[in-house]
Tab-separated table of C-alpha atoms in Angstrom:
chain	number	residue	atom	x	y	z
G	1	GLU	CA	0.000	0.000	0.000
G	2	VAL	CA	1.354	3.394	-1.005
G	3	GLN	CA	1.749	5.763	1.913
G	4	LEU	CA	3.006	9.334	2.039
G	5	VAL	CA	3.270	10.892	5.479
G	6	GLU	CA	4.189	14.550	5.865
G	7	SER	CA	5.618	16.117	8.993
G	8	GLY	CA	7.336	19.295	10.111
G	9	GLY	CA	4.516	21.806	9.851
G	10	GLY	CA	3.712	24.300	12.567
G	11	LEU	CA	3.551	27.946	13.539
G	12	VAL	CA	6.434	30.145	12.434
G	13	GLN	CA	6.991	33.884	12.437
G	14	PRO	CA	7.312	35.863	9.209
G	15	GLY	CA	10.881	35.641	7.965
G	16	GLY	CA	11.408	32.313	9.686
G	17	SER	CA	12.241	28.883	8.324
G	18	LEU	CA	10.703	25.449	8.395
G	19	ARG	CA	11.646	22.075	6.937
G	20	LEU	CA	8.929	19.713	5.828
G	21	SER	CA	9.501	15.999	5.437
G	22	CYS	CA	7.561	13.302	3.623
G	23	ALA	CA	8.126	9.638	4.413
G	24	ALA	CA	7.233	7.353	1.530
G	25	SER	CA	6.482	3.649	1.497
G	26	GLY	CA	4.765	1.026	-0.607
G	27	PHE	CA	6.456	1.880	-3.900
G	28	THR	CA	9.928	2.300	-5.395
G	29	PHE	CA	10.573	5.845	-4.211
G	30	SER	CA	13.830	6.240	-6.147
G	31	ALA	CA	12.025	5.590	-9.439
G	32	VAL	CA	9.525	8.451	-9.388
G	33	TRP	CA	9.377	12.212	-9.568
G	34	MET	CA	7.887	13.779	-6.439
G	35	SER	CA	6.235	17.089	-5.756
G	36	TRP	CA	4.852	19.444	-3.123
G	37	VAL	CA	1.405	20.994	-3.565
G	38	ARG	CA	-0.119	23.473	-1.127
G	39	GLN	CA	-3.584	24.726	-0.269
G	40	ALA	CA	-4.178	27.950	1.610
G	41	PRO	CA	-7.119	27.854	4.053
G	42	GLY	CA	-10.372	27.836	2.110
G	43	LYS	CA	-8.547	28.187	-1.215
G	44	GLY	CA	-7.623	26.010	-4.177
G	45	LEU	CA	-4.606	23.868	-4.910
G	46	GLU	CA	-1.244	25.332	-5.895
G	47	TRP	CA	1.614	23.263	-7.297
G	48	VAL	CA	4.789	24.380	-5.496
G	49	ALA	CA	7.758	22.326	-6.680
G	50	HIS	CA	8.902	18.981	-7.994
G	51	ILE	CA	12.094	16.971	-8.183
G	52	SER	CA	13.371	14.231	-10.450
G	53	GLN	CA	14.468	10.807	-9.291
G	54	ASP	CA	18.166	11.707	-9.043
G	55	GLU	CA	17.684	15.348	-7.978
G	56	SER	CA	19.119	16.578	-11.288
G	57	ASN	CA	15.913	18.446	-12.152
G	58	LYS	CA	14.057	20.728	-9.786
G	59	TYR	CA	11.334	23.259	-10.606
G	60	PHE	CA	9.526	25.799	-8.466
G	61	VAL	CA	6.543	28.098	-8.790
G	62	ASP	CA	7.725	31.701	-9.145
G	63	SER	CA	6.342	32.791	-5.765
G	64	VAL	CA	8.766	30.526	-3.868
G	65	LYS	CA	11.850	30.672	-6.082
G	66	GLY	CA	14.935	31.642	-4.098
G	67	ARG	CA	13.179	30.910	-0.788
G	68	PHE	CA	12.239	27.214	-0.972
G	69	THR	CA	14.443	24.263	-1.858
G	70	ILE	CA	13.373	20.702	-2.574
G	71	SER	CA	15.479	17.632	-1.951
G	72	ARG	CA	15.175	13.905	-1.413
G	73	ASP	CA	16.984	11.011	0.226
G	74	ASN	CA	16.339	7.893	-1.816
G	75	ALA	CA	18.082	5.687	0.739
G	76	GLN	CA	15.610	6.853	3.388
G	77	ASN	CA	12.598	7.096	1.038
G	78	SER	CA	12.121	10.695	2.066
G	79	LEU	CA	11.237	13.986	0.391
G	80	PHE	CA	11.970	17.382	1.881
G	81	LEU	CA	10.941	21.010	1.447
G	82	GLN	CA	13.150	23.630	3.066
G	83	MET	CA	11.210	26.860	3.403
G	84	ASN	CA	13.083	30.073	4.234
G	85	SER	CA	12.020	33.712	4.467
G	86	LEU	CA	8.468	32.618	5.101
G	87	ARG	CA	5.612	35.024	4.450
G	88	ALA	CA	2.012	35.142	5.605
G	89	GLU	CA	0.923	34.070	2.132
G	90	ASP	CA	2.842	30.799	2.539
G	91	THR	CA	0.286	29.724	5.149
G	92	ALA	CA	-1.245	26.528	3.802
G	93	VAL	CA	-1.583	22.795	4.095
G	94	TYR	CA	1.396	21.304	2.268
G	95	TYR	CA	0.859	17.994	0.506
G	96	CYS	CA	3.527	15.598	-0.670
G	97	ALA	CA	2.482	13.839	-3.874
G	98	LYS	CA	3.974	11.289	-6.236
G	99	TYR	CA	3.707	11.226	-9.984
G	100	GLY	CA	2.157	8.089	-11.371
G	101	ALA	CA	3.201	6.063	-14.391
G	102	VAL	CA	0.276	7.572	-16.207
G	103	TYR	CA	-0.010	9.897	-19.156
G	104	GLY	CA	-0.633	13.475	-18.181
G	105	ARG	CA	1.946	13.786	-15.385
G	106	ALA	CA	-0.719	13.271	-12.756
G	107	HIS	CA	-0.301	12.898	-9.019
G	108	ASP	CA	-1.690	9.445	-8.287
G	109	TYR	CA	-1.059	9.430	-4.517
G	110	TRP	CA	-1.076	12.227	-1.961
G	111	GLY	CA	-0.185	12.473	1.698
G	112	HIS	CA	-2.625	13.784	4.287
G	113	GLY	CA	-0.853	17.145	4.419
G	114	THR	CA	0.881	19.200	7.081
G	115	LEU	CA	-0.253	22.681	8.087
G	116	VAL	CA	2.177	25.577	7.974
G	117	THR	CA	1.036	28.799	9.627
G	118	VAL	CA	3.118	31.945	9.188
G	119	SER	CA	2.062	34.528	11.723
G	120	SER	CA	3.467	36.786	14.393
V	1	ASP	CA	2.510	30.229	-17.097
V	2	ILE	CA	-0.533	28.364	-18.375
V	3	GLN	CA	-3.764	29.606	-16.804
V	4	MET	CA	-6.555	27.144	-16.113
V	5	THR	CA	-10.197	28.149	-15.804
V	6	GLN	CA	-13.180	26.048	-14.778
V	7	SER	CA	-16.910	26.474	-15.147
V	8	PRO	CA	-19.178	26.547	-13.366
V	9	SER	CA	-17.546	27.552	-10.085
V	10	SER	CA	-20.299	25.729	-8.251
V	11	LEU	CA	-23.438	23.749	-8.924
V	12	SER	CA	-26.202	22.089	-6.967
V	13	THR	CA	-28.117	19.232	-8.449
V	14	SER	CA	-30.043	16.118	-7.540
V	15	VAL	CA	-28.981	12.532	-7.104
V	16	GLY	CA	-29.213	10.763	-10.441
V	17	ASP	CA	-28.673	13.877	-12.534
V	18	GLY	CA	-25.829	14.249	-15.013
V	19	VAL	CA	-23.087	16.810	-14.335
V	20	THR	CA	-20.592	18.356	-16.727
V	21	ILE	CA	-17.629	20.458	-15.586
V	22	THR	CA	-15.551	22.356	-18.113
V	23	CYS	CA	-11.865	23.185	-17.894
V	24	ARG	CA	-10.070	25.487	-20.298
V	25	ALA	CA	-6.334	26.096	-20.703
V	26	SER	CA	-4.884	29.436	-21.815
V	27	GLN	CA	-2.807	27.615	-24.436
V	28	THR	CA	-2.764	24.167	-25.923
V	29	ILE	CA	-1.768	21.409	-23.514
V	30	SER	CA	-2.386	18.417	-25.801
V	31	ASN	CA	-4.076	15.941	-23.442
V	32	TYR	CA	-1.877	16.631	-20.399
V	33	LEU	CA	-4.967	17.264	-18.317
V	34	ASN	CA	-5.866	15.615	-15.038
V	35	TRP	CA	-8.943	15.736	-12.819
V	36	TYR	CA	-8.984	15.455	-9.023
V	37	GLN	CA	-11.752	15.177	-6.451
V	38	GLN	CA	-11.333	16.695	-3.008
V	39	LYS	CA	-13.682	16.197	-0.079
V	40	PRO	CA	-13.609	18.433	3.014
V	41	GLY	CA	-10.582	17.843	5.202
V	42	ARG	CA	-9.150	15.283	2.811
V	43	ALA	CA	-6.312	15.177	0.312
V	44	PRO	CA	-7.199	15.336	-3.377
V	45	GLN	CA	-7.791	12.065	-5.173
V	46	LEU	CA	-6.902	11.469	-8.823
V	47	LEU	CA	-9.935	10.614	-10.963
V	48	VAL	CA	-8.785	11.008	-14.557
V	49	SER	CA	-5.332	11.357	-16.113
V	50	GLY	CA	-4.316	12.221	-19.644
V	51	ALA	CA	-7.715	13.852	-20.218
V	52	SER	CA	-9.652	10.587	-20.483
V	53	THR	CA	-8.033	7.689	-18.596
V	54	LEU	CA	-10.079	6.717	-15.586
V	55	GLN	CA	-7.992	5.693	-12.596
V	56	SER	CA	-8.344	2.222	-11.125
V	57	GLY	CA	-11.146	2.097	-8.588
V	58	VAL	CA	-12.908	5.221	-9.813
V	59	PRO	CA	-16.575	4.544	-10.606
V	60	SER	CA	-17.441	4.322	-14.283
V	61	ARG	CA	-19.993	7.121	-13.952
V	62	PHE	CA	-16.996	9.475	-14.154
V	63	SER	CA	-15.504	10.216	-17.560
V	64	GLY	CA	-13.164	12.778	-19.070
V	65	SER	CA	-12.744	14.098	-22.573
V	66	GLY	CA	-11.095	16.819	-24.594
V	67	SER	CA	-7.754	17.841	-26.004
V	68	GLY	CA	-5.906	21.009	-26.871
V	69	THR	CA	-7.452	23.710	-24.705
V	70	ASP	CA	-10.947	22.477	-23.831
V	71	PHE	CA	-11.772	19.586	-21.523
V	72	THR	CA	-14.754	18.189	-19.670
V	73	LEU	CA	-15.373	15.976	-16.672
V	74	THR	CA	-18.750	14.257	-16.743
V	75	ILE	CA	-20.567	12.482	-13.950
V	76	SER	CA	-23.297	10.484	-15.641
V	77	SER	CA	-25.523	9.903	-12.622
V	78	LEU	CA	-24.650	11.888	-9.528
V	79	GLN	CA	-24.410	9.989	-6.248
V	80	PRO	CA	-24.429	11.449	-2.714
V	81	GLU	CA	-20.750	10.595	-2.241
V	82	ASP	CA	-19.839	12.751	-5.268
V	83	SER	CA	-20.377	15.931	-3.274
V	84	ALA	CA	-16.894	17.479	-3.436
V	85	ILE	CA	-14.706	20.056	-5.147
V	86	TYR	CA	-13.292	19.035	-8.510
V	87	TYR	CA	-10.013	20.458	-9.834
V	88	CYS	CA	-8.381	20.186	-13.207
V	89	GLN	CA	-4.587	20.407	-13.535
V	90	GLN	CA	-2.339	20.702	-16.547
V	91	GLY	CA	0.824	18.612	-16.684
V	92	TYR	CA	2.088	20.116	-19.932
V	93	SER	CA	4.568	22.680	-18.670
V	94	VAL	CA	5.807	23.857	-15.292
V	95	PRO	CA	4.376	25.238	-13.149
V	96	PHE	CA	1.707	22.519	-13.323
V	97	THR	CA	-1.197	24.833	-12.613
V	98	PHE	CA	-4.573	23.862	-11.217
V	99	GLY	CA	-7.949	25.275	-12.083
V	100	PRO	CA	-9.831	27.180	-9.354
V	101	GLY	CA	-12.153	24.268	-8.668
V	102	THR	CA	-15.830	23.446	-9.113
V	103	LYS	CA	-17.898	22.744	-6.019
V	104	VAL	CA	-20.585	20.121	-6.549
V	105	ASP	CA	-23.401	19.999	-4.007
V	106	ILE	CA	-26.308	17.621	-3.745
V	107	LYS	CA	-29.756	19.200	-3.482
């Protein structure tokens, strides 16, 4: 059974940092691209970033470029999102998601999400 | 960036009725279009990938169609458990943008 479990969310002050983790199981983690998607309270979904299997390719939405980094540890089946210089508008539930072996580059499995609140 | 729009933004209809949700891309995305269902407090769930491929376990009353810039998600006979928000997402070019969502309520 595929499982994605996020952790690391919490309350942080504007300008602060937070590192999110996603523990993966039930599939060959090292074989798939992974991504982070966020959802602000009461709002829609926003794709944030994704990373290739060997970390050679990483892409970010413009609003987080230069502030967020994405990484992975294939030996530990883990995905990470380092978030620096956090702003109030980064407040959201952050989902870890895997890309499936399906046409369309769709996310076939999602974690339950971890809430990040940026507030003083 | 590719902009995604959806219509309607919300709808309310009866059990057994047919529902059609439209998604439009600001430029051609071939058939790199995916549909997700999200229920309150839950993570999104993939329904359709590649514009028309139904995911394993998704009821056959759901179907997707379209290519280029215009796509539809159809629910042939609405069931109570279909009450949710439906999002389209393009996987053609980064950032992989989502539509704003369509909320489906049961009367």
